[in-house]
Structure formats: structure tokens, C-alpha cells
Amino acid sequence: MKRLFFYGDKAVRAATDLLGSLEGFNPADYEKYSELEVALQEDGRFSVWGNLPNDADLLQDTKKDRDHAVQSVLAYADEIIED
């Protein structure tokens, strides 16, 4: 599994790229997170978390990456950890 982390403006950019097609999406809703975390499974499924200083919100439950959205954000991840 890979865990991708995005900080600051990159967190909002990643949220837009990964979740922007959702109905009612508003980039400003994601500014409150200190980081955005993407958990990428070896089989191509991924989930998205909005991390706060003492908590985390599941923004997208694990699903197959049919649109290769994770590949589009991989290049500007601030940190990548392989578990």
C-alpha cells in the first residue's frame, strides 16, 4: 500500500482532482484540513482522508480508480510512504 500526503494548497488541488466530479463539490470545504491523505491499495483501489490536527474525516471510501485519478496527483504529492 502507498500513502500519499498533500499539504497546504496541494491538499485542495488534490481534493479537486480526486473528488471534483462529486455533486456539490466546493474546494473551500477542503481548506480546513492540515493534509489530504490518499491510501492506494496494491489492487488499484483508493480512499481519501482529510486529516485534522487530532482527527481525520473519511472523504471517499475505498473504491476502484477507474479514471486513473490517483496517477494524476501522484506527481505533486508532498510525501509518499510505502507500507
PDB file of N, CA and C in Angstrom:
ATOM      1  N   MET A   1       0.847  -1.174   0.000  1.00  0.00           N
ATOM      2  CA  MET A   1       0.000   0.000   0.000  1.00  0.00           C
ATOM      3  C   MET A   1       0.894   1.239   0.000  1.00  0.00           C
ATOM      4  N   LYS A   2       0.451   2.244  -0.733  1.00  0.00           N
ATOM      5  CA  LYS A   2       1.107   3.545  -0.726  1.00  0.00           C
ATOM      6  C   LYS A   2       0.185   4.547  -0.064  1.00  0.00           C
ATOM      7  N   ARG A   3       0.786   5.425   0.719  1.00  0.00           N
ATOM      8  CA  ARG A   3       0.040   6.526   1.324  1.00  0.00           C
ATOM      9  C   ARG A   3       0.636   7.813   0.788  1.00  0.00           C
ATOM     10  N   LEU A   4      -0.184   8.621   0.143  1.00  0.00           N
ATOM     11  CA  LEU A   4       0.244   9.881  -0.434  1.00  0.00           C
ATOM     12  C   LEU A   4      -0.281  11.007   0.437  1.00  0.00           C
ATOM     13  N   PHE A   5       0.570  11.992   0.719  1.00  0.00           N
ATOM     14  CA  PHE A   5       0.184  13.122   1.545  1.00  0.00           C
ATOM     15  C   PHE A   5       0.357  14.416   0.757  1.00  0.00           C
ATOM     16  N   PHE A   6      -0.619  15.293   0.908  1.00  0.00           N
ATOM     17  CA  PHE A   6      -0.628  16.597   0.254  1.00  0.00           C
ATOM     18  C   PHE A   6      -0.864  17.644   1.334  1.00  0.00           C
ATOM     19  N   TYR A   7      -0.046  18.687   1.326  1.00  0.00           N
ATOM     20  CA  TYR A   7      -0.129  19.729   2.347  1.00  0.00           C
ATOM     21  C   TYR A   7      -0.493  21.069   1.718  1.00  0.00           C
ATOM     22  N   GLY A   8      -1.130  21.936   2.526  1.00  0.00           N
ATOM     23  CA  GLY A   8      -1.432  23.299   2.091  1.00  0.00           C
ATOM     24  C   GLY A   8      -2.284  23.358   0.831  1.00  0.00           C
ATOM     25  N   ASP A   9      -1.872  24.197  -0.103  1.00  0.00           N
ATOM     26  CA  ASP A   9      -2.625  24.372  -1.347  1.00  0.00           C
ATOM     27  C   ASP A   9      -2.696  23.089  -2.163  1.00  0.00           C
ATOM     28  N   LYS A  10      -1.685  22.241  -2.019  1.00  0.00           N
ATOM     29  CA  LYS A  10      -1.698  20.974  -2.754  1.00  0.00           C
ATOM     30  C   LYS A  10      -2.817  20.053  -2.268  1.00  0.00           C
ATOM     31  N   ALA A  11      -3.205  20.176  -1.000  1.00  0.00           N
ATOM     32  CA  ALA A  11      -4.295  19.361  -0.468  1.00  0.00           C
ATOM     33  C   ALA A  11      -5.607  19.713  -1.167  1.00  0.00           C
ATOM     34  N   VAL A  12      -5.855  20.990  -1.343  1.00  0.00           N
ATOM     35  CA  VAL A  12      -7.081  21.429  -2.029  1.00  0.00           C
ATOM     36  C   VAL A  12      -7.016  21.045  -3.503  1.00  0.00           C
ATOM     37  N   ARG A  13      -5.849  21.188  -4.101  1.00  0.00           N
ATOM     38  CA  ARG A  13      -5.685  20.802  -5.517  1.00  0.00           C
ATOM     39  C   ARG A  13      -5.939  19.306  -5.702  1.00  0.00           C
ATOM     40  N   ALA A  14      -5.395  18.476  -4.808  1.00  0.00           N
ATOM     41  CA  ALA A  14      -5.604  17.033  -4.885  1.00  0.00           C
ATOM     42  C   ALA A  14      -7.080  16.690  -4.666  1.00  0.00           C
ATOM     43  N   ALA A  15      -7.722  17.349  -3.710  1.00  0.00           N
ATOM     44  CA  ALA A  15      -9.150  17.117  -3.473  1.00  0.00           C
ATOM     45  C   ALA A  15      -9.950  17.455  -4.724  1.00  0.00           C
ATOM     46  N   THR A  16      -9.591  18.535  -5.385  1.00  0.00           N
ATOM     47  CA  THR A  16     -10.295  18.927  -6.613  1.00  0.00           C
ATOM     48  C   THR A  16     -10.105  17.881  -7.701  1.00  0.00           C
ATOM     49  N   ASP A  17      -8.880  17.406  -7.858  1.00  0.00           N
ATOM     50  CA  ASP A  17      -8.601  16.400  -8.893  1.00  0.00           C
ATOM     51  C   ASP A  17      -9.265  15.064  -8.595  1.00  0.00           C
ATOM     52  N   LEU A  18      -9.320  14.693  -7.320  1.00  0.00           N
ATOM     53  CA  LEU A  18      -9.855  13.383  -6.947  1.00  0.00           C
ATOM     54  C   LEU A  18     -11.360  13.375  -6.715  1.00  0.00           C
ATOM     55  N   LEU A  19     -11.896  14.469  -6.201  1.00  0.00           N
ATOM     56  CA  LEU A  19     -13.292  14.492  -5.774  1.00  0.00           C
ATOM     57  C   LEU A  19     -14.136  15.540  -6.492  1.00  0.00           C
ATOM     58  N   GLY A  20     -13.540  16.301  -7.377  1.00  0.00           N
ATOM     59  CA  GLY A  20     -14.214  17.422  -8.027  1.00  0.00           C
ATOM     60  C   GLY A  20     -15.440  17.065  -8.828  1.00  0.00           C
ATOM     61  N   SER A  21     -15.567  15.810  -9.236  1.00  0.00           N
ATOM     62  CA  SER A  21     -16.734  15.410 -10.025  1.00  0.00           C
ATOM     63  C   SER A  21     -17.960  15.088  -9.156  1.00  0.00           C
ATOM     64  N   LEU A  22     -17.775  15.091  -7.831  1.00  0.00           N
ATOM     65  CA  LEU A  22     -18.895  14.812  -6.935  1.00  0.00           C
ATOM     66  C   LEU A  22     -19.879  15.980  -6.927  1.00  0.00           C
ATOM     67  N   GLU A  23     -21.146  15.655  -6.873  1.00  0.00           N
ATOM     68  CA  GLU A  23     -22.175  16.693  -6.839  1.00  0.00           C
ATOM     69  C   GLU A  23     -21.999  17.563  -5.600  1.00  0.00           C
ATOM     70  N   GLY A  24     -22.043  18.853  -5.779  1.00  0.00           N
ATOM     71  CA  GLY A  24     -21.933  19.791  -4.672  1.00  0.00           C
ATOM     72  C   GLY A  24     -20.503  20.047  -4.216  1.00  0.00           C
ATOM     73  N   PHE A  25     -19.526  19.571  -4.971  1.00  0.00           N
ATOM     74  CA  PHE A  25     -18.129  19.764  -4.587  1.00  0.00           C
ATOM     75  C   PHE A  25     -17.798  21.252  -4.521  1.00  0.00           C
ATOM     76  N   ASN A  26     -17.130  21.647  -3.429  1.00  0.00           N
ATOM     77  CA  ASN A  26     -16.690  23.029  -3.249  1.00  0.00           C
ATOM     78  C   ASN A  26     -15.266  22.981  -2.687  1.00  0.00           C
ATOM     79  N   PRO A  27     -14.269  23.439  -3.438  1.00  0.00           N
ATOM     80  CA  PRO A  27     -12.884  23.369  -2.957  1.00  0.00           C
ATOM     81  C   PRO A  27     -12.679  24.014  -1.584  1.00  0.00           C
ATOM     82  N   ALA A  28     -13.423  25.043  -1.268  1.00  0.00           N
ATOM     83  CA  ALA A  28     -13.271  25.725   0.021  1.00  0.00           C
ATOM     84  C   ALA A  28     -13.571  24.795   1.203  1.00  0.00           C
ATOM     85  N   ASP A  29     -14.387  23.769   0.988  1.00  0.00           N
ATOM     86  CA  ASP A  29     -14.711  22.826   2.054  1.00  0.00           C
ATOM     87  C   ASP A  29     -13.484  22.027   2.508  1.00  0.00           C
ATOM     88  N   TYR A  30     -12.443  21.995   1.696  1.00  0.00           N
ATOM     89  CA  TYR A  30     -11.271  21.173   1.980  1.00  0.00           C
ATOM     90  C   TYR A  30     -10.103  21.984   2.538  1.00  0.00           C
ATOM     91  N   GLU A  31     -10.270  23.271   2.662  1.00  0.00           N
ATOM     92  CA  GLU A  31      -9.218  24.134   3.191  1.00  0.00           C
ATOM     93  C   GLU A  31      -8.982  23.918   4.682  1.00  0.00           C
ATOM     94  N   LYS A  32      -9.929  23.344   5.385  1.00  0.00           N
ATOM     95  CA  LYS A  32      -9.802  23.144   6.828  1.00  0.00           C
ATOM     96  C   LYS A  32      -8.839  22.017   7.202  1.00  0.00           C
ATOM     97  N   TYR A  33      -8.492  21.170   6.235  1.00  0.00           N
ATOM     98  CA  TYR A  33      -7.636  20.027   6.537  1.00  0.00           C
ATOM     99  C   TYR A  33      -6.167  20.419   6.486  1.00  0.00           C
ATOM    100  N   SER A  34      -5.419  19.967   7.491  1.00  0.00           N
ATOM    101  CA  SER A  34      -3.985  20.243   7.508  1.00  0.00           C
ATOM    102  C   SER A  34      -3.260  19.424   6.446  1.00  0.00           C
ATOM    103  N   GLU A  35      -3.860  18.310   6.063  1.00  0.00           N
ATOM    104  CA  GLU A  35      -3.305  17.495   4.985  1.00  0.00           C
ATOM    105  C   GLU A  35      -4.400  16.613   4.401  1.00  0.00           C
ATOM    106  N   LEU A  36      -4.181  16.221   3.161  1.00  0.00           N
ATOM    107  CA  LEU A  36      -5.056  15.264   2.490  1.00  0.00           C
ATOM    108  C   LEU A  36      -4.238  13.998   2.310  1.00  0.00           C
ATOM    109  N   GLU A  37      -4.809  12.877   2.679  1.00  0.00           N
ATOM    110  CA  GLU A  37      -4.116  11.593   2.578  1.00  0.00           C
ATOM    111  C   GLU A  37      -4.881  10.679   1.626  1.00  0.00           C
ATOM    112  N   VAL A  38      -4.144  10.068   0.716  1.00  0.00           N
ATOM    113  CA  VAL A  38      -4.718   9.088  -0.203  1.00  0.00           C
ATOM    114  C   VAL A  38      -4.065   7.746   0.110  1.00  0.00           C
ATOM    115  N   ALA A  39      -4.885   6.752   0.415  1.00  0.00           N
ATOM    116  CA  ALA A  39      -4.389   5.401   0.663  1.00  0.00           C
ATOM    117  C   ALA A  39      -4.651   4.585  -0.598  1.00  0.00           C
ATOM    118  N   LEU A  40      -3.571   4.200  -1.264  1.00  0.00           N
ATOM    119  CA  LEU A  40      -3.657   3.472  -2.534  1.00  0.00           C
ATOM    120  C   LEU A  40      -3.292   2.016  -2.300  1.00  0.00           C
ATOM    121  N   GLN A  41      -4.268   1.140  -2.517  1.00  0.00           N
ATOM    122  CA  GLN A  41      -4.061  -0.292  -2.344  1.00  0.00           C
ATOM    123  C   GLN A  41      -3.327  -0.863  -3.560  1.00  0.00           C
ATOM    124  N   GLU A  42      -2.706  -2.012  -3.389  1.00  0.00           N
ATOM    125  CA  GLU A  42      -1.957  -2.641  -4.474  1.00  0.00           C
ATOM    126  C   GLU A  42      -2.847  -3.039  -5.652  1.00  0.00           C
ATOM    127  N   ASP A  43      -4.121  -3.276  -5.398  1.00  0.00           N
ATOM    128  CA  ASP A  43      -5.035  -3.672  -6.477  1.00  0.00           C
ATOM    129  C   ASP A  43      -5.657  -2.474  -7.196  1.00  0.00           C
ATOM    130  N   GLY A  44      -5.200  -1.252  -6.856  1.00  0.00           N
ATOM    131  CA  GLY A  44      -5.678  -0.060  -7.548  1.00  0.00           C
ATOM    132  C   GLY A  44      -6.820   0.671  -6.864  1.00  0.00           C
ATOM    133  N   ARG A  45      -7.361   0.114  -5.791  1.00  0.00           N
ATOM    134  CA  ARG A  45      -8.409   0.808  -5.047  1.00  0.00           C
ATOM    135  C   ARG A  45      -7.773   1.891  -4.197  1.00  0.00           C
ATOM    136  N   PHE A  46      -8.546   2.952  -3.908  1.00  0.00           N
ATOM    137  CA  PHE A  46      -8.018   4.021  -3.065  1.00  0.00           C
ATOM    138  C   PHE A  46      -9.110   4.648  -2.224  1.00  0.00           C
ATOM    139  N   SER A  47      -8.677   5.264  -1.132  1.00  0.00           N
ATOM    140  CA  SER A  47      -9.571   6.044  -0.279  1.00  0.00           C
ATOM    141  C   SER A  47      -8.909   7.398  -0.038  1.00  0.00           C
ATOM    142  N   VAL A  48      -9.729   8.378   0.354  1.00  0.00           N
ATOM    143  CA  VAL A  48      -9.228   9.738   0.575  1.00  0.00           C
ATOM    144  C   VAL A  48      -9.637  10.182   1.974  1.00  0.00           C
ATOM    145  N   TRP A  49      -8.660  10.723   2.711  1.00  0.00           N
ATOM    146  CA  TRP A  49      -8.867  11.186   4.077  1.00  0.00           C
ATOM    147  C   TRP A  49      -8.476  12.645   4.190  1.00  0.00           C
ATOM    148  N   GLY A  50      -9.257  13.398   4.908  1.00  0.00           N
ATOM    149  CA  GLY A  50      -8.906  14.765   5.267  1.00  0.00           C
ATOM    150  C   GLY A  50      -8.429  14.747   6.698  1.00  0.00           C
ATOM    151  N   ASN A  51      -7.160  15.049   6.905  1.00  0.00           N
ATOM    152  CA  ASN A  51      -6.571  14.970   8.244  1.00  0.00           C
ATOM    153  C   ASN A  51      -6.585  16.331   8.931  1.00  0.00           C
ATOM    154  N   LEU A  52      -7.030  16.303  10.164  1.00  0.00           N
ATOM    155  CA  LEU A  52      -7.039  17.459  11.059  1.00  0.00           C
ATOM    156  C   LEU A  52      -5.969  17.227  12.118  1.00  0.00           C
ATOM    157  N   PRO A  53      -5.613  18.220  12.905  1.00  0.00           N
ATOM    158  CA  PRO A  53      -4.566  18.007  13.914  1.00  0.00           C
ATOM    159  C   PRO A  53      -4.813  16.814  14.850  1.00  0.00           C
ATOM    160  N   ASN A  54      -6.060  16.581  15.263  1.00  0.00           N
ATOM    161  CA  ASN A  54      -6.341  15.498  16.209  1.00  0.00           C
ATOM    162  C   ASN A  54      -7.400  14.519  15.725  1.00  0.00           C
ATOM    163  N   ASP A  55      -7.702  14.525  14.443  1.00  0.00           N
ATOM    164  CA  ASP A  55      -8.778  13.680  13.926  1.00  0.00           C
ATOM    165  C   ASP A  55      -8.615  13.545  12.418  1.00  0.00           C
ATOM    166  N   ALA A  56      -9.479  12.741  11.814  1.00  0.00           N
ATOM    167  CA  ALA A  56      -9.476  12.583  10.364  1.00  0.00           C
ATOM    168  C   ALA A  56     -10.898  12.317   9.896  1.00  0.00           C
ATOM    169  N   ASP A  57     -11.211  12.807   8.699  1.00  0.00           N
ATOM    170  CA  ASP A  57     -12.513  12.570   8.081  1.00  0.00           C
ATOM    171  C   ASP A  57     -12.313  11.713   6.844  1.00  0.00           C
ATOM    172  N   LEU A  58     -13.107  10.657   6.733  1.00  0.00           N
ATOM    173  CA  LEU A  58     -13.095   9.853   5.511  1.00  0.00           C
ATOM    174  C   LEU A  58     -13.880  10.612   4.450  1.00  0.00           C
ATOM    175  N   LEU A  59     -13.195  11.052   3.415  1.00  0.00           N
ATOM    176  CA  LEU A  59     -13.827  11.849   2.364  1.00  0.00           C
ATOM    177  C   LEU A  59     -14.322  10.992   1.214  1.00  0.00           C
ATOM    178  N   GLN A  60     -13.651   9.868   1.003  1.00  0.00           N
ATOM    179  CA  GLN A  60     -14.096   8.912  -0.015  1.00  0.00           C
ATOM    180  C   GLN A  60     -13.705   7.526   0.442  1.00  0.00           C
ATOM    181  N   ASP A  61     -14.689   6.667   0.561  1.00  0.00           N
ATOM    182  CA  ASP A  61     -14.436   5.291   0.948  1.00  0.00           C
ATOM    183  C   ASP A  61     -13.666   4.599  -0.173  1.00  0.00           C
ATOM    184  N   THR A  62     -13.073   3.476   0.139  1.00  0.00           N
ATOM    185  CA  THR A  62     -12.247   2.750  -0.814  1.00  0.00           C
ATOM    186  C   THR A  62     -13.049   2.370  -2.057  1.00  0.00           C
ATOM    187  N   LYS A  63     -12.484   2.716  -3.218  1.00  0.00           N
ATOM    188  CA  LYS A  63     -13.120   2.373  -4.486  1.00  0.00           C
ATOM    189  C   LYS A  63     -12.055   2.171  -5.547  1.00  0.00           C
ATOM    190  N   LYS A  64     -12.431   1.506  -6.610  1.00  0.00           N
ATOM    191  CA  LYS A  64     -11.536   1.265  -7.735  1.00  0.00           C
ATOM    192  C   LYS A  64     -11.260   2.576  -8.455  1.00  0.00           C
ATOM    193  N   ASP A  65     -10.031   2.782  -8.859  1.00  0.00           N
ATOM    194  CA  ASP A  65      -9.620   4.009  -9.549  1.00  0.00           C
ATOM    195  C   ASP A  65      -9.782   3.815 -11.061  1.00  0.00           C
ATOM    196  N   ARG A  66     -11.006   3.808 -11.513  1.00  0.00           N
ATOM    197  CA  ARG A  66     -11.305   3.559 -12.932  1.00  0.00           C
ATOM    198  C   ARG A  66     -10.841   4.700 -13.837  1.00  0.00           C
ATOM    199  N   ASP A  67     -10.772   5.910 -13.306  1.00  0.00           N
ATOM    200  CA  ASP A  67     -10.390   7.082 -14.103  1.00  0.00           C
ATOM    201  C   ASP A  67      -8.905   7.430 -13.972  1.00  0.00           C
ATOM    202  N   HIS A  68      -8.151   6.601 -13.254  1.00  0.00           N
ATOM    203  CA  HIS A  68      -6.718   6.840 -13.033  1.00  0.00           C
ATOM    204  C   HIS A  68      -6.466   8.203 -12.391  1.00  0.00           C
ATOM    205  N   ALA A  69      -7.348   8.588 -11.498  1.00  0.00           N
ATOM    206  CA  ALA A  69      -7.242   9.881 -10.823  1.00  0.00           C
ATOM    207  C   ALA A  69      -6.008   9.959  -9.937  1.00  0.00           C
ATOM    208  N   VAL A  70      -5.659   8.868  -9.281  1.00  0.00           N
ATOM    209  CA  VAL A  70      -4.502   8.889  -8.395  1.00  0.00           C
ATOM    210  C   VAL A  70      -3.224   9.157  -9.192  1.00  0.00           C
ATOM    211  N   GLN A  71      -3.126   8.614 -10.376  1.00  0.00           N
ATOM    212  CA  GLN A  71      -1.953   8.869 -11.214  1.00  0.00           C
ATOM    213  C   GLN A  71      -1.796  10.353 -11.517  1.00  0.00           C
ATOM    214  N   SER A  72      -2.912  11.056 -11.632  1.00  0.00           N
ATOM    215  CA  SER A  72      -2.848  12.482 -11.951  1.00  0.00           C
ATOM    216  C   SER A  72      -2.337  13.323 -10.786  1.00  0.00           C
ATOM    217  N   VAL A  73      -2.457  12.839  -9.558  1.00  0.00           N
ATOM    218  CA  VAL A  73      -1.998  13.600  -8.391  1.00  0.00           C
ATOM    219  C   VAL A  73      -0.664  13.094  -7.846  1.00  0.00           C
ATOM    220  N   LEU A  74      -0.242  11.956  -8.291  1.00  0.00           N
ATOM    221  CA  LEU A  74       0.987  11.338  -7.793  1.00  0.00           C
ATOM    222  C   LEU A  74       2.197  12.262  -7.948  1.00  0.00           C
ATOM    223  N   ALA A  75       2.276  12.974  -9.039  1.00  0.00           N
ATOM    224  CA  ALA A  75       3.451  13.806  -9.345  1.00  0.00           C
ATOM    225  C   ALA A  75       3.645  14.960  -8.360  1.00  0.00           C
ATOM    226  N   TYR A  76       2.580  15.441  -7.739  1.00  0.00           N
ATOM    227  CA  TYR A  76       2.746  16.580  -6.835  1.00  0.00           C
ATOM    228  C   TYR A  76       2.472  16.248  -5.366  1.00  0.00           C
ATOM    229  N   ALA A  77       2.525  14.974  -5.025  1.00  0.00           N
ATOM    230  CA  ALA A  77       2.407  14.583  -3.610  1.00  0.00           C
ATOM    231  C   ALA A  77       3.614  15.117  -2.846  1.00  0.00           C
ATOM    232  N   ASP A  78       3.379  15.634  -1.656  1.00  0.00           N
ATOM    233  CA  ASP A  78       4.471  16.132  -0.820  1.00  0.00           C
ATOM    234  C   ASP A  78       5.265  15.005  -0.187  1.00  0.00           C
ATOM    235  N   GLU A  79       4.584  13.891   0.064  1.00  0.00           N
ATOM    236  CA  GLU A  79       5.234  12.759   0.718  1.00  0.00           C
ATOM    237  C   GLU A  79       4.548  11.479   0.272  1.00  0.00           C
ATOM    238  N   ILE A  80       5.324  10.422   0.052  1.00  0.00           N
ATOM    239  CA  ILE A  80       4.784   9.113  -0.298  1.00  0.00           C
ATOM    240  C   ILE A  80       5.432   8.094   0.630  1.00  0.00           C
ATOM    241  N   ILE A  81       4.584   7.331   1.306  1.00  0.00           N
ATOM    242  CA  ILE A  81       5.064   6.286   2.221  1.00  0.00           C
ATOM    243  C   ILE A  81       4.557   4.947   1.704  1.00  0.00           C
ATOM    244  N   GLU A  82       5.440   3.979   1.621  1.00  0.00           N
ATOM    245  CA  GLU A  82       5.031   2.625   1.225  1.00  0.00           C
ATOM    246  C   GLU A  82       4.996   1.753   2.458  1.00  0.00           C
ATOM    247  N   ASP A  83       3.843   1.147   2.701  1.00  0.00           N
ATOM    248  CA  ASP A  83       3.676   0.242   3.851  1.00  0.00           C
ATOM    249  C   ASP A  83       3.802  -1.203   3.391  1.00  0.00           C
TER     250      ASP A  83
END
